[in-house]
GROMACS .gro file of C-alpha atoms in nm:
model
  151
    1MET     CA    1  10.346  10.157  12.697
    2ASP     CA    2  10.560  10.346  12.606
    3LEU     CA    3  10.609  10.459  12.281
    4THR     CA    4  10.830  10.201  12.139
    5THR     CA    5  10.609   9.903  12.237
    6LEU     CA    6  10.337  10.114  12.077
    7LYS     CA    7  10.501  10.176  11.740
    8GLY     CA    8  10.609   9.809  11.770
    9ARG     CA    9  10.225   9.727  11.836
   10LEU     CA   10  10.101   9.968  11.516
   11PHE     CA   11  10.414   9.821  11.315
   12GLU     CA   12  10.239   9.428  11.372
   13ALA     CA   13   9.888   9.513  11.344
   14PHE     CA   14   9.941   9.691  11.057
   15GLY     CA   15  10.127   9.496  10.896
   16GLY     CA   16  10.494   9.774  10.940
   17PHE     CA   17  10.568  10.151  10.865
   18ALA     CA   18  10.405  10.339  10.549
   19ASP     CA   19  10.802  10.267  10.373
   20LYS     CA   20  10.809   9.900  10.412
   21ARG     CA   21  11.166   9.954  10.368
   22ILE     CA   22  11.213  10.059  10.733
   23LYS     CA   23  11.234   9.771  11.025
   24ASN     CA   24  11.365   9.996  11.247
   25LEU     CA   25  11.078  10.114  11.512
   26ALA     CA   26  11.318  10.402  11.627
   27LYS     CA   27  11.315  10.552  11.255
   28ALA     CA   28  10.981  10.551  11.173
   29ASP     CA   29  10.619  10.645  11.380
   30TYR     CA   30  10.408  10.610  10.999
   31PHE     CA   31  10.199  10.407  10.934
   32LEU     CA   32   9.898  10.297  10.601
   33CYS     CA   33   9.617  10.190  10.771
   34TYR     CA   34   9.453  10.025  10.498
   35ASP     CA   35   9.673   9.696  10.265
   36HIS     CA   36   9.837   9.896  10.002
   37ASP     CA   37   9.893   9.620   9.740
   38ALA     CA   38   9.471   9.554   9.769
   39ALA     CA   39   9.392   9.968   9.728
   40PRO     CA   40   9.184   9.985   9.383
   41LYS     CA   41   9.439  10.073   9.059
   42ASP     CA   42   9.446  10.172   8.738
   43ALA     CA   43   9.560   9.973   8.398
   44GLN     CA   44   9.852  10.132   8.501
   45GLY     CA   45   9.873   9.996   8.839
   46LYS     CA   46   9.823  10.363   9.027
   47LEU     CA   47   9.638  10.510   9.285
   48PHE     CA   48   9.326  10.576   9.124
   49LEU     CA   49   9.262  10.955   9.161
   50TRP     CA   50   9.029  10.936   9.388
   51PHE     CA   51   9.208  10.684   9.656
   52CYS     CA   52   9.129  10.881   9.991
   53THR     CA   53   9.474  10.758  10.203
   54VAL     CA   54   9.471  10.719  10.588
   55GLY     CA   55   9.750  10.664  10.808
   56LEU     CA   56   9.837  10.691  11.122
   57ARG     CA   57  10.119  10.895  11.353
   58ALA     CA   58  10.236  10.810  11.661
   59VAL     CA   59  10.287  11.090  11.860
   60GLU     CA   60  10.293  10.977  12.232
   61SER     CA   61  10.217  10.630  12.381
   62ASP     CA   62   9.852  10.720  12.397
   63LEU     CA   63   9.795  10.923  12.087
   64VAL     CA   64   9.801  10.920  11.773
   65HIS     CA   65   9.703  11.174  11.513
   66ILE     CA   66   9.526  10.979  11.223
   67HIS     CA   67   9.587  11.170  10.842
   68ILE     CA   68   9.330  11.175  10.602
   69GLY     CA   69   9.443  11.269  10.264
   70SER     CA   70   9.292  11.553   9.996
   71ALA     CA   71   9.047  11.281   9.930
   72MET     CA   72   8.814  11.211  10.166
   73PRO     CA   73   8.495  11.228  10.097
   74ARG     CA   74   8.279  11.482  10.158
   75ASN     CA   75   7.953  11.685  10.293
   76ALA     CA   76   7.860  11.959  10.525
   77LYS     CA   77   7.836  11.664  10.839
   78VAL     CA   78   8.125  11.583  10.745
   79ASP     CA   79   8.331  11.941  10.700
   80ALA     CA   80   8.117  12.021  11.032
   81TRP     CA   81   8.227  11.749  11.251
   82TRP     CA   82   8.567  11.727  11.089
   83ASP     CA   83   8.601  12.144  11.186
   84ALA     CA   84   8.534  12.029  11.545
   85ASN     CA   85   8.705  11.744  11.663
   86THR     CA   86   9.001  11.815  11.439
   87ALA     CA   87   9.391  11.930  11.530
   88SER     CA   88   9.672  12.123  11.403
   89GLY     CA   89   9.972  11.804  11.352
   90GLN     CA   90  10.307  11.835  11.139
   91TYR     CA   91  10.354  12.045  10.900
   92GLY     CA   92  10.013  12.220  11.017
   93GLN     CA   93   9.815  11.939  10.815
   94LYS     CA   94   9.471  11.895  10.992
   95VAL     CA   95   9.486  11.532  11.180
   96LEU     CA   96   9.226  11.402  11.416
   97PRO     CA   97   9.426  11.317  11.762
   98ILE     CA   98   9.268  10.970  11.934
   99THR     CA   99   9.333  10.865  12.262
  100PRO     CA  100   9.256  10.538  12.425
  101GLU     CA  101   8.912  10.830  12.582
  102THR     CA  102   8.873  10.942  12.194
  103ILE     CA  103   8.880  10.601  12.030
  104GLY     CA  104   8.474  10.622  11.949
  105LYS     CA  105   8.551  10.936  11.729
  106LEU     CA  106   8.731  10.728  11.444
  107GLY     CA  107   8.343  10.566  11.448
  108GLU     CA  108   8.187  10.822  11.454
  109LEU     CA  109   8.338  10.982  11.151
  110ALA     CA  110   8.279  10.633  10.943
  111ASN     CA  111   7.919  10.669  11.011
  112LEU     CA  112   7.947  10.989  10.841
  113ILE     CA  113   8.139  10.887  10.560
  114ALA     CA  114   7.947  10.596  10.482
  115ALA     CA  115   7.605  10.805  10.466
  116ILE     CA  116   7.745  10.979  10.242
  117ALA     CA  117   7.660  10.712   9.961
  118LYS     CA  118   7.297  10.739   9.977
  119LYS     CA  119   7.199  10.853   9.692
  120PRO     CA  120   7.196  11.131   9.571
  121TYR     CA  121   7.614  11.199   9.626
  122SER     CA  122   7.795  11.479   9.448
  123VAL     CA  123   8.038  11.287   9.347
  124LYS     CA  124   8.019  10.946   9.132
  125ALA     CA  125   8.339  10.808   9.302
  126TYR     CA  126   8.216  10.825   9.652
  127LYS     CA  127   7.978  10.565   9.621
  128TYR     CA  128   8.318  10.348   9.597
  129VAL     CA  129   8.538  10.576   9.835
  130CYS     CA  130   8.234  10.640  10.155
  131PRO     CA  131   8.175  10.230  10.204
  132GLU     CA  132   8.586  10.172  10.136
  133VAL     CA  133   8.714  10.483  10.408
  134ALA     CA  134   8.428  10.358  10.671
  135GLU     CA  135   8.568  10.073  10.638
  136VAL     CA  136   8.933  10.146  10.696
  137LEU     CA  137   8.882  10.420  10.973
  138ARG     CA  138   8.626  10.116  11.155
  139MET     CA  139   8.908   9.880  11.142
  140THR     CA  140   9.159  10.098  11.269
  141GLU     CA  141   8.911  10.198  11.599
  142GLN     CA  142   8.925   9.824  11.622
  143ARG     CA  143   9.311   9.785  11.630
  144LEU     CA  144   9.385  10.059  11.816
  145LYS     CA  145   9.133   9.897  12.097
  146LYS     CA  146   9.299   9.626  12.043
  147ILE     CA  147   9.581   9.829  12.127
  148TRP     CA  148   9.515  10.005  12.406
  149MET     CA  149   9.298   9.706  12.559
  150ALA     CA  150   9.672   9.545  12.569
  151ALA     CA  151   9.854   9.764  12.784
   0.00000   0.00000   0.00000
């Protein structure tokens, strides 16, 4: 599978690019891994400050970078895992590189983040954020497995 084919399959799996105005596979490579329209919003329709974005950049036909926003739930175990498994991505941002061989890392991170929600947790919003982020990571893992297995 080439990069264009991967982007086409990601486009279908995630409902388009992060910027919904872009439809041309040659013009973008970044996808949101969650349904932005269903994301939790305040009374003004803006995402809550504690909402954690999870995105995916198609880098090569067998490599994607997972971008997790600054609201990623953290504790000592998550931080240690993140430091051991991430690399520098675009603009020097830390990303989680995922290939067909390392796809299980998404499940590992999901489990670590889900475990934070067990009381006591240090941030009140973690009650909502941890299960949400864990579910997005697991869903992303399943979609990527399906895409790469079809190749």
